[in-house]
């Protein structure tokens, strides 16, 4: 027997917008961490993939993929890595994400707030570009451990893109956390199934999560914007990055697009869904 479809009561649009306006005020005070997904990048209408499915389609233009890898970016990258070379995956990712992405109004607004932390889960550099004129910030990125010969899960980069260290990062006013890596400044990409094997083995005990992220999430809420939770990997990262933070988190969602698994995730994590079109949500947050 099929499990019943989970049910969520969504607030009416006016009430949802009021809640988001309250969150915007808390965001300005540093009590909320924005957790950005590729949907926000998509608002800029960039010439790059703006979803894992779109990235899988890009890979399909570069290599013949088996049926199991079609539509799945991680399996597609693994197939290419296995049949060609890791350097080929990196080259394809660099090609996919090198086109310039103009930061959206929300990217630029967030950059002005001197937030303790911003989480950005896509591979573009729009948030880095928006932060360029910010006085004190730096970035920590997840890195692949495949073939690097180092016992490291992430690397630090300063505003100029030079590699930095944990001690220096403690003094940054804003930390940009890119858990899956980014095209800039050093082309770090977690993308293939192999990249995630060790991470997912350890992530429940938080080893791959940087200490500075653990520190700055404490007693703060998260706002998911431009995010989907339609894959177990995405749900796992959302769960583990927000672990041991404040208990009240929010997600801007499109109810008609939510899968059963996404509904279950929202319920299990106690996420308050705000059914507001993404462009409108961005306007409210920037007001």
PDB file of C-alpha atoms in Angstrom:
ATOM      1  CA  UNK A   1       0.000   0.000   0.000  1.00  0.00           C
ATOM      2  CA  UNK A   2       1.321   3.433  -0.925  1.00  0.00           C
ATOM      3  CA  UNK A   3       2.027   5.769   1.960  1.00  0.00           C
ATOM      4  CA  UNK A   4      -0.423   8.674   2.180  1.00  0.00           C
ATOM      5  CA  UNK A   5       0.717  12.018   0.840  1.00  0.00           C
ATOM      6  CA  UNK A   6       1.971  14.195   3.715  1.00  0.00           C
ATOM      7  CA  UNK A   7      -0.184  17.227   4.363  1.00  0.00           C
ATOM      8  CA  UNK A   8       0.897  20.744   5.280  1.00  0.00           C
ATOM      9  CA  UNK A   9      -1.347  23.706   5.921  1.00  0.00           C
ATOM     10  CA  UNK A  10       0.206  26.659   4.108  1.00  0.00           C
ATOM     11  CA  UNK A  11      -0.434  30.129   5.463  1.00  0.00           C
ATOM     12  CA  UNK A  12      -2.374  32.443   3.175  1.00  0.00           C
ATOM     13  CA  UNK A  13      -0.196  34.765   1.071  1.00  0.00           C
ATOM     14  CA  UNK A  14      -0.723  37.849   3.233  1.00  0.00           C
ATOM     15  CA  UNK A  15       0.212  36.021   6.430  1.00  0.00           C
ATOM     16  CA  UNK A  16       3.200  34.349   4.762  1.00  0.00           C
ATOM     17  CA  UNK A  17       4.469  37.736   3.583  1.00  0.00           C
ATOM     18  CA  UNK A  18       4.090  39.151   7.099  1.00  0.00           C
ATOM     19  CA  UNK A  19       6.142  36.283   8.510  1.00  0.00           C
ATOM     20  CA  UNK A  20       8.829  36.867   5.883  1.00  0.00           C
ATOM     21  CA  UNK A  21       8.901  40.592   6.676  1.00  0.00           C
ATOM     22  CA  UNK A  22       9.522  39.691  10.320  1.00  0.00           C
ATOM     23  CA  UNK A  23      12.299  37.335   9.225  1.00  0.00           C
ATOM     24  CA  UNK A  24      13.814  40.139   7.133  1.00  0.00           C
ATOM     25  CA  UNK A  25      14.058  42.282  10.266  1.00  0.00           C
ATOM     26  CA  UNK A  26      15.751  39.439  12.156  1.00  0.00           C
ATOM     27  CA  UNK A  27      18.039  38.882   9.168  1.00  0.00           C
ATOM     28  CA  UNK A  28      19.193  42.494   9.335  1.00  0.00           C
ATOM     29  CA  UNK A  29      20.012  41.925  12.996  1.00  0.00           C
ATOM     30  CA  UNK A  30      22.154  38.868  12.221  1.00  0.00           C
ATOM     31  CA  UNK A  31      19.793  36.378  13.895  1.00  0.00           C
ATOM     32  CA  UNK A  32      18.988  34.523  10.653  1.00  0.00           C
ATOM     33  CA  UNK A  33      21.397  32.754   8.309  1.00  0.00           C
ATOM     34  CA  UNK A  34      20.381  32.834   4.622  1.00  0.00           C
ATOM     35  CA  UNK A  35      20.762  29.413   2.971  1.00  0.00           C
ATOM     36  CA  UNK A  36      20.806  30.041  -0.767  1.00  0.00           C
ATOM     37  CA  UNK A  37      19.984  27.522  -3.461  1.00  0.00           C
ATOM     38  CA  UNK A  38      20.340  27.610  -7.247  1.00  0.00           C
ATOM     39  CA  UNK A  39      16.824  29.002  -7.594  1.00  0.00           C
ATOM     40  CA  UNK A  40      18.124  32.379  -6.459  1.00  0.00           C
ATOM     41  CA  UNK A  41      20.855  32.302  -9.108  1.00  0.00           C
ATOM     42  CA  UNK A  42      18.177  31.460 -11.677  1.00  0.00           C
ATOM     43  CA  UNK A  43      16.548  34.859 -11.059  1.00  0.00           C
ATOM     44  CA  UNK A  44      19.602  36.423 -12.723  1.00  0.00           C
ATOM     45  CA  UNK A  45      18.790  34.432 -15.898  1.00  0.00           C
ATOM     46  CA  UNK A  46      22.419  33.318 -16.228  1.00  0.00           C
ATOM     47  CA  UNK A  47      24.005  31.239 -18.965  1.00  0.00           C
ATOM     48  CA  UNK A  48      24.813  28.441 -16.508  1.00  0.00           C
ATOM     49  CA  UNK A  49      22.905  25.411 -15.193  1.00  0.00           C
ATOM     50  CA  UNK A  50      20.550  26.461 -12.399  1.00  0.00           C
ATOM     51  CA  UNK A  51      19.544  23.086 -10.978  1.00  0.00           C
ATOM     52  CA  UNK A  52      21.112  19.658 -10.505  1.00  0.00           C
ATOM     53  CA  UNK A  53      18.875  18.418 -13.306  1.00  0.00           C
ATOM     54  CA  UNK A  54      20.099  21.199 -15.576  1.00  0.00           C
ATOM     55  CA  UNK A  55      23.680  20.317 -14.707  1.00  0.00           C
ATOM     56  CA  UNK A  56      22.979  16.682 -15.586  1.00  0.00           C
ATOM     57  CA  UNK A  57      21.634  17.850 -18.940  1.00  0.00           C
ATOM     58  CA  UNK A  58      24.843  19.821 -19.487  1.00  0.00           C
ATOM     59  CA  UNK A  59      26.929  16.716 -18.766  1.00  0.00           C
ATOM     60  CA  UNK A  60      24.791  14.822 -21.283  1.00  0.00           C
ATOM     61  CA  UNK A  61      25.951  17.243 -23.984  1.00  0.00           C
ATOM     62  CA  UNK A  62      29.535  16.303 -23.194  1.00  0.00           C
ATOM     63  CA  UNK A  63      29.364  12.535 -22.845  1.00  0.00           C
ATOM     64  CA  UNK A  64      27.054   9.639 -23.563  1.00  0.00           C
ATOM     65  CA  UNK A  65      25.456   8.765 -20.228  1.00  0.00           C
ATOM     66  CA  UNK A  66      23.875   5.488 -19.128  1.00  0.00           C
ATOM     67  CA  UNK A  67      20.193   5.570 -18.272  1.00  0.00           C
ATOM     68  CA  UNK A  68      20.840   5.586 -14.505  1.00  0.00           C
ATOM     69  CA  UNK A  69      22.916   8.771 -14.825  1.00  0.00           C
ATOM     70  CA  UNK A  70      20.536  10.771 -16.993  1.00  0.00           C
ATOM     71  CA  UNK A  71      18.951  13.555 -14.989  1.00  0.00           C
ATOM     72  CA  UNK A  72      21.253  12.898 -12.012  1.00  0.00           C
ATOM     73  CA  UNK A  73      24.192  15.297 -11.836  1.00  0.00           C
ATOM     74  CA  UNK A  74      26.125  13.276  -9.269  1.00  0.00           C
ATOM     75  CA  UNK A  75      25.810   9.976 -11.115  1.00  0.00           C
ATOM     76  CA  UNK A  76      26.599  11.707 -14.423  1.00  0.00           C
ATOM     77  CA  UNK A  77      29.780  13.227 -12.991  1.00  0.00           C
ATOM     78  CA  UNK A  78      30.761   9.849 -11.556  1.00  0.00           C
ATOM     79  CA  UNK A  79      30.297   8.149 -14.915  1.00  0.00           C
ATOM     80  CA  UNK A  80      32.501  10.753 -16.617  1.00  0.00           C
ATOM     81  CA  UNK A  81      35.117  10.513 -13.883  1.00  0.00           C
ATOM     82  CA  UNK A  82      35.184   6.710 -14.109  1.00  0.00           C
ATOM     83  CA  UNK A  83      35.367   6.523 -17.884  1.00  0.00           C
ATOM     84  CA  UNK A  84      37.556   9.545 -18.553  1.00  0.00           C
ATOM     85  CA  UNK A  85      39.368  11.285 -15.707  1.00  0.00           C
ATOM     86  CA  UNK A  86      38.734  13.548 -12.739  1.00  0.00           C
ATOM     87  CA  UNK A  87      40.365  16.385 -14.638  1.00  0.00           C
ATOM     88  CA  UNK A  88      37.668  16.005 -17.299  1.00  0.00           C
ATOM     89  CA  UNK A  89      34.930  16.485 -14.696  1.00  0.00           C
ATOM     90  CA  UNK A  90      36.696  19.587 -13.384  1.00  0.00           C
ATOM     91  CA  UNK A  91      37.058  20.943 -16.923  1.00  0.00           C
ATOM     92  CA  UNK A  92      33.360  20.390 -17.657  1.00  0.00           C
ATOM     93  CA  UNK A  93      32.328  22.014 -14.357  1.00  0.00           C
ATOM     94  CA  UNK A  94      34.587  24.976 -15.085  1.00  0.00           C
ATOM     95  CA  UNK A  95      33.049  25.359 -18.527  1.00  0.00           C
ATOM     96  CA  UNK A  96      29.537  25.121 -17.113  1.00  0.00           C
ATOM     97  CA  UNK A  97      30.042  27.737 -14.400  1.00  0.00           C
ATOM     98  CA  UNK A  98      32.580  30.147 -15.871  1.00  0.00           C
ATOM     99  CA  UNK A  99      30.017  32.445 -17.583  1.00  0.00           C
ATOM    100  CA  UNK A 100      29.616  35.570 -15.477  1.00  0.00           C
ATOM    101  CA  UNK A 101      26.552  35.609 -13.221  1.00  0.00           C
ATOM    102  CA  UNK A 102      25.344  39.062 -12.268  1.00  0.00           C
ATOM    103  CA  UNK A 103      24.384  39.128  -8.587  1.00  0.00           C
ATOM    104  CA  UNK A 104      20.669  39.601  -8.016  1.00  0.00           C
ATOM    105  CA  UNK A 105      19.295  42.422  -5.900  1.00  0.00           C
ATOM    106  CA  UNK A 106      19.041  39.969  -2.995  1.00  0.00           C
ATOM    107  CA  UNK A 107      22.680  38.904  -3.340  1.00  0.00           C
ATOM    108  CA  UNK A 108      23.691  42.557  -3.204  1.00  0.00           C
ATOM    109  CA  UNK A 109      21.365  43.309  -0.287  1.00  0.00           C
ATOM    110  CA  UNK A 110      22.735  40.419   1.765  1.00  0.00           C
ATOM    111  CA  UNK A 111      26.254  41.674   1.093  1.00  0.00           C
ATOM    112  CA  UNK A 112      25.415  45.024   2.718  1.00  0.00           C
ATOM    113  CA  UNK A 113      24.177  43.502   5.993  1.00  0.00           C
ATOM    114  CA  UNK A 114      27.518  42.350   7.433  1.00  0.00           C
ATOM    115  CA  UNK A 115      25.921  38.996   8.252  1.00  0.00           C
ATOM    116  CA  UNK A 116      27.894  36.550  10.404  1.00  0.00           C
ATOM    117  CA  UNK A 117      27.349  33.801   7.815  1.00  0.00           C
ATOM    118  CA  UNK A 118      25.800  33.156   4.409  1.00  0.00           C
ATOM    119  CA  UNK A 119      25.418  29.598   3.093  1.00  0.00           C
ATOM    120  CA  UNK A 120      25.412  29.282  -0.695  1.00  0.00           C
ATOM    121  CA  UNK A 121      24.919  25.799  -2.107  1.00  0.00           C
ATOM    122  CA  UNK A 122      25.424  26.356  -5.848  1.00  0.00           C
ATOM    123  CA  UNK A 123      28.669  26.466  -7.820  1.00  0.00           C
ATOM    124  CA  UNK A 124      28.491  30.003  -9.249  1.00  0.00           C
ATOM    125  CA  UNK A 125      30.302  33.024  -7.800  1.00  0.00           C
ATOM    126  CA  UNK A 126      27.456  35.559  -7.697  1.00  0.00           C
ATOM    127  CA  UNK A 127      27.516  35.848  -3.901  1.00  0.00           C
ATOM    128  CA  UNK A 128      31.316  36.248  -3.917  1.00  0.00           C
ATOM    129  CA  UNK A 129      30.963  39.014  -6.509  1.00  0.00           C
ATOM    130  CA  UNK A 130      28.318  40.764  -4.413  1.00  0.00           C
ATOM    131  CA  UNK A 131      30.606  40.688  -1.375  1.00  0.00           C
ATOM    132  CA  UNK A 132      33.558  42.166  -3.263  1.00  0.00           C
ATOM    133  CA  UNK A 133      33.253  45.620  -1.699  1.00  0.00           C
ATOM    134  CA  UNK A 134      32.470  44.354   1.807  1.00  0.00           C
ATOM    135  CA  UNK A 135      35.035  45.374   4.410  1.00  0.00           C
ATOM    136  CA  UNK A 136      35.610  42.066   6.193  1.00  0.00           C
ATOM    137  CA  UNK A 137      34.706  38.716   4.714  1.00  0.00           C
ATOM    138  CA  UNK A 138      36.095  35.435   3.481  1.00  0.00           C
ATOM    139  CA  UNK A 139      34.983  32.082   2.212  1.00  0.00           C
ATOM    140  CA  UNK A 140      35.179  28.457   3.284  1.00  0.00           C
ATOM    141  CA  UNK A 141      34.521  25.801   0.645  1.00  0.00           C
ATOM    142  CA  UNK A 142      33.980  22.096   0.727  1.00  0.00           C
ATOM    143  CA  UNK A 143      36.613  20.280  -1.338  1.00  0.00           C
ATOM    144  CA  UNK A 144      36.901  16.856  -2.892  1.00  0.00           C
ATOM    145  CA  UNK A 145      39.280  14.561  -1.049  1.00  0.00           C
ATOM    146  CA  UNK A 146      39.735  12.381  -4.119  1.00  0.00           C
ATOM    147  CA  UNK A 147      43.425  12.211  -4.966  1.00  0.00           C
ATOM    148  CA  UNK A 148      44.565  15.232  -2.941  1.00  0.00           C
ATOM    149  CA  UNK A 149      46.566  13.230  -0.406  1.00  0.00           C
ATOM    150  CA  UNK A 150      45.433  15.510   2.420  1.00  0.00           C
ATOM    151  CA  UNK A 151      43.262  14.991   5.463  1.00  0.00           C
ATOM    152  CA  UNK A 152      41.155  18.069   4.819  1.00  0.00           C
ATOM    153  CA  UNK A 153      37.450  18.533   4.136  1.00  0.00           C
ATOM    154  CA  UNK A 154      37.471  22.235   3.227  1.00  0.00           C
ATOM    155  CA  UNK A 155      39.670  25.221   2.401  1.00  0.00           C
ATOM    156  CA  UNK A 156      39.581  28.886   3.364  1.00  0.00           C
ATOM    157  CA  UNK A 157      39.915  31.787   0.916  1.00  0.00           C
ATOM    158  CA  UNK A 158      40.178  35.492   1.634  1.00  0.00           C
ATOM    159  CA  UNK A 159      38.336  38.233  -0.233  1.00  0.00           C
ATOM    160  CA  UNK A 160      41.113  38.427  -2.845  1.00  0.00           C
ATOM    161  CA  UNK A 161      40.835  34.682  -3.516  1.00  0.00           C
ATOM    162  CA  UNK A 162      44.108  33.710  -1.861  1.00  0.00           C
ATOM    163  CA  UNK A 163      44.076  30.582   0.283  1.00  0.00           C
ATOM    164  CA  UNK A 164      43.823  31.437   3.957  1.00  0.00           C
ATOM    165  CA  UNK A 165      43.567  29.519   7.234  1.00  0.00           C
ATOM    166  CA  UNK A 166      41.280  28.810  10.152  1.00  0.00           C
ATOM    167  CA  UNK A 167      42.866  31.365  12.498  1.00  0.00           C
ATOM    168  CA  UNK A 168      42.494  34.197   9.994  1.00  0.00           C
ATOM    169  CA  UNK A 169      38.919  33.171   9.214  1.00  0.00           C
ATOM    170  CA  UNK A 170      37.912  33.678  12.832  1.00  0.00           C
ATOM    171  CA  UNK A 171      38.395  37.413  12.328  1.00  0.00           C
ATOM    172  CA  UNK A 172      36.195  37.708   9.230  1.00  0.00           C
ATOM    173  CA  UNK A 173      33.026  39.724   9.752  1.00  0.00           C
ATOM    174  CA  UNK A 174      31.122  37.605   7.224  1.00  0.00           C
ATOM    175  CA  UNK A 175      31.790  33.969   6.352  1.00  0.00           C
ATOM    176  CA  UNK A 176      30.517  32.744   2.994  1.00  0.00           C
ATOM    177  CA  UNK A 177      30.124  28.970   3.272  1.00  0.00           C
ATOM    178  CA  UNK A 178      30.042  27.023  -0.003  1.00  0.00           C
ATOM    179  CA  UNK A 179      29.585  23.411   1.148  1.00  0.00           C
ATOM    180  CA  UNK A 180      29.747  21.950  -2.379  1.00  0.00           C
ATOM    181  CA  UNK A 181      32.597  24.158  -3.598  1.00  0.00           C
ATOM    182  CA  UNK A 182      32.557  26.805  -6.313  1.00  0.00           C
ATOM    183  CA  UNK A 183      34.058  27.756  -9.638  1.00  0.00           C
ATOM    184  CA  UNK A 184      35.826  30.666  -7.891  1.00  0.00           C
ATOM    185  CA  UNK A 185      38.438  31.241  -6.771  1.00  0.00           C
ATOM    186  CA  UNK A 186      40.033  27.799  -7.124  1.00  0.00           C
ATOM    187  CA  UNK A 187      37.636  25.477  -8.980  1.00  0.00           C
ATOM    188  CA  UNK A 188      36.776  23.261  -6.025  1.00  0.00           C
ATOM    189  CA  UNK A 189      33.873  20.980  -6.869  1.00  0.00           C
ATOM    190  CA  UNK A 190      32.102  18.306  -4.878  1.00  0.00           C
ATOM    191  CA  UNK A 191      30.043  16.772  -7.650  1.00  0.00           C
ATOM    192  CA  UNK A 192      30.641  13.054  -8.268  1.00  0.00           C
ATOM    193  CA  UNK A 193      29.246  10.203  -6.191  1.00  0.00           C
ATOM    194  CA  UNK A 194      32.831   9.417  -5.135  1.00  0.00           C
ATOM    195  CA  UNK A 195      33.261  12.961  -3.805  1.00  0.00           C
ATOM    196  CA  UNK A 196      30.399  12.431  -1.407  1.00  0.00           C
ATOM    197  CA  UNK A 197      31.169   8.913  -0.181  1.00  0.00           C
ATOM    198  CA  UNK A 198      33.441   9.976   2.662  1.00  0.00           C
ATOM    199  CA  UNK A 199      31.506  13.168   3.359  1.00  0.00           C
ATOM    200  CA  UNK A 200      28.215  11.351   3.825  1.00  0.00           C
ATOM    201  CA  UNK A 201      29.926   8.734   5.981  1.00  0.00           C
ATOM    202  CA  UNK A 202      31.210  11.412   8.347  1.00  0.00           C
ATOM    203  CA  UNK A 203      28.665  14.192   8.079  1.00  0.00           C
ATOM    204  CA  UNK A 204      26.381  12.845  10.788  1.00  0.00           C
ATOM    205  CA  UNK A 205      29.192  13.373  13.311  1.00  0.00           C
ATOM    206  CA  UNK A 206      29.812  16.776  11.704  1.00  0.00           C
ATOM    207  CA  UNK A 207      33.490  16.253  10.785  1.00  0.00           C
ATOM    208  CA  UNK A 208      33.120  17.762   7.273  1.00  0.00           C
ATOM    209  CA  UNK A 209      31.359  20.858   8.660  1.00  0.00           C
ATOM    210  CA  UNK A 210      33.898  23.619   9.423  1.00  0.00           C
ATOM    211  CA  UNK A 211      34.134  24.661  13.069  1.00  0.00           C
ATOM    212  CA  UNK A 212      33.549  28.288  12.114  1.00  0.00           C
ATOM    213  CA  UNK A 213      30.212  27.262  10.583  1.00  0.00           C
ATOM    214  CA  UNK A 214      29.274  25.308  13.702  1.00  0.00           C
ATOM    215  CA  UNK A 215      30.101  28.335  15.837  1.00  0.00           C
ATOM    216  CA  UNK A 216      28.213  30.877  13.742  1.00  0.00           C
ATOM    217  CA  UNK A 217      25.033  28.829  13.362  1.00  0.00           C
ATOM    218  CA  UNK A 218      24.591  28.603  17.136  1.00  0.00           C
ATOM    219  CA  UNK A 219      21.365  30.214  18.355  1.00  0.00           C
ATOM    220  CA  UNK A 220      20.519  31.371  14.827  1.00  0.00           C
ATOM    221  CA  UNK A 221      17.657  30.408  12.544  1.00  0.00           C
ATOM    222  CA  UNK A 222      18.021  29.540   8.860  1.00  0.00           C
ATOM    223  CA  UNK A 223      16.043  30.821   5.900  1.00  0.00           C
ATOM    224  CA  UNK A 224      16.120  28.555   2.840  1.00  0.00           C
ATOM    225  CA  UNK A 225      15.563  30.516  -0.347  1.00  0.00           C
ATOM    226  CA  UNK A 226      15.857  29.149  -3.876  1.00  0.00           C
ATOM    227  CA  UNK A 227      16.337  25.637  -2.478  1.00  0.00           C
ATOM    228  CA  UNK A 228      14.790  22.286  -3.317  1.00  0.00           C
ATOM    229  CA  UNK A 229      14.870  19.179  -1.131  1.00  0.00           C
ATOM    230  CA  UNK A 230      13.978  16.653  -3.822  1.00  0.00           C
ATOM    231  CA  UNK A 231      17.146  14.596  -3.462  1.00  0.00           C
ATOM    232  CA  UNK A 232      18.488  12.775  -0.404  1.00  0.00           C
ATOM    233  CA  UNK A 233      21.864  14.503  -0.756  1.00  0.00           C
ATOM    234  CA  UNK A 234      20.270  17.947  -0.629  1.00  0.00           C
ATOM    235  CA  UNK A 235      18.166  16.976   2.373  1.00  0.00           C
ATOM    236  CA  UNK A 236      21.190  15.573   4.185  1.00  0.00           C
ATOM    237  CA  UNK A 237      23.215  18.749   3.747  1.00  0.00           C
ATOM    238  CA  UNK A 238      20.334  20.967   4.825  1.00  0.00           C
ATOM    239  CA  UNK A 239      19.834  18.822   7.930  1.00  0.00           C
ATOM    240  CA  UNK A 240      23.504  18.674   8.885  1.00  0.00           C
ATOM    241  CA  UNK A 241      24.439  22.294   8.195  1.00  0.00           C
ATOM    242  CA  UNK A 242      21.574  23.489  10.396  1.00  0.00           C
ATOM    243  CA  UNK A 243      22.218  20.924  13.125  1.00  0.00           C
ATOM    244  CA  UNK A 244      22.425  22.310  16.684  1.00  0.00           C
ATOM    245  CA  UNK A 245      21.277  25.747  15.574  1.00  0.00           C
ATOM    246  CA  UNK A 246      18.096  27.481  16.730  1.00  0.00           C
ATOM    247  CA  UNK A 247      15.026  25.336  16.231  1.00  0.00           C
ATOM    248  CA  UNK A 248      12.875  27.635  14.075  1.00  0.00           C
ATOM    249  CA  UNK A 249      13.783  27.577  10.390  1.00  0.00           C
ATOM    250  CA  UNK A 250      11.887  28.744   7.317  1.00  0.00           C
ATOM    251  CA  UNK A 251      11.778  27.867   3.619  1.00  0.00           C
ATOM    252  CA  UNK A 252      10.381  29.815   0.689  1.00  0.00           C
ATOM    253  CA  UNK A 253       8.585  27.182  -1.393  1.00  0.00           C
ATOM    254  CA  UNK A 254       6.298  26.660  -4.357  1.00  0.00           C
ATOM    255  CA  UNK A 255       3.638  24.266  -2.976  1.00  0.00           C
ATOM    256  CA  UNK A 256       2.615  22.833  -6.347  1.00  0.00           C
ATOM    257  CA  UNK A 257       6.214  21.814  -7.078  1.00  0.00           C
ATOM    258  CA  UNK A 258       6.873  19.974  -3.814  1.00  0.00           C
ATOM    259  CA  UNK A 259       7.339  16.210  -3.961  1.00  0.00           C
ATOM    260  CA  UNK A 260       6.148  13.845  -1.229  1.00  0.00           C
ATOM    261  CA  UNK A 261       9.722  13.522  -0.003  1.00  0.00           C
ATOM    262  CA  UNK A 262      10.053  17.282   0.211  1.00  0.00           C
ATOM    263  CA  UNK A 263       6.817  17.555   2.182  1.00  0.00           C
ATOM    264  CA  UNK A 264       8.006  14.841   4.557  1.00  0.00           C
ATOM    265  CA  UNK A 265      11.325  16.643   4.979  1.00  0.00           C
ATOM    266  CA  UNK A 266       9.634  19.942   5.812  1.00  0.00           C
ATOM    267  CA  UNK A 267       7.498  18.189   8.411  1.00  0.00           C
ATOM    268  CA  UNK A 268      10.305  16.101   9.927  1.00  0.00           C
ATOM    269  CA  UNK A 269      12.623  19.098  10.240  1.00  0.00           C
ATOM    270  CA  UNK A 270       9.950  21.437  11.561  1.00  0.00           C
ATOM    271  CA  UNK A 271      10.599  23.849   8.694  1.00  0.00           C
ATOM    272  CA  UNK A 272       7.956  26.557   8.328  1.00  0.00           C
ATOM    273  CA  UNK A 273       7.086  26.710   4.612  1.00  0.00           C
ATOM    274  CA  UNK A 274       6.347  30.146   3.161  1.00  0.00           C
ATOM    275  CA  UNK A 275       4.373  29.852  -0.052  1.00  0.00           C
ATOM    276  CA  UNK A 276       5.622  33.028  -1.708  1.00  0.00           C
ATOM    277  CA  UNK A 277       6.902  33.321  -5.295  1.00  0.00           C
ATOM    278  CA  UNK A 278      10.673  33.591  -5.191  1.00  0.00           C
ATOM    279  CA  UNK A 279      10.863  36.986  -6.901  1.00  0.00           C
ATOM    280  CA  UNK A 280       8.313  38.414  -4.465  1.00  0.00           C
ATOM    281  CA  UNK A 281      10.172  36.871  -1.500  1.00  0.00           C
ATOM    282  CA  UNK A 282      13.369  38.553  -2.679  1.00  0.00           C
ATOM    283  CA  UNK A 283      11.575  41.899  -2.854  1.00  0.00           C
ATOM    284  CA  UNK A 284      10.330  41.545   0.725  1.00  0.00           C
ATOM    285  CA  UNK A 285      13.771  40.596   2.012  1.00  0.00           C
ATOM    286  CA  UNK A 286      15.348  43.601   0.260  1.00  0.00           C
ATOM    287  CA  UNK A 287      12.770  46.106   1.532  1.00  0.00           C
TER     288      UNK A 287
END
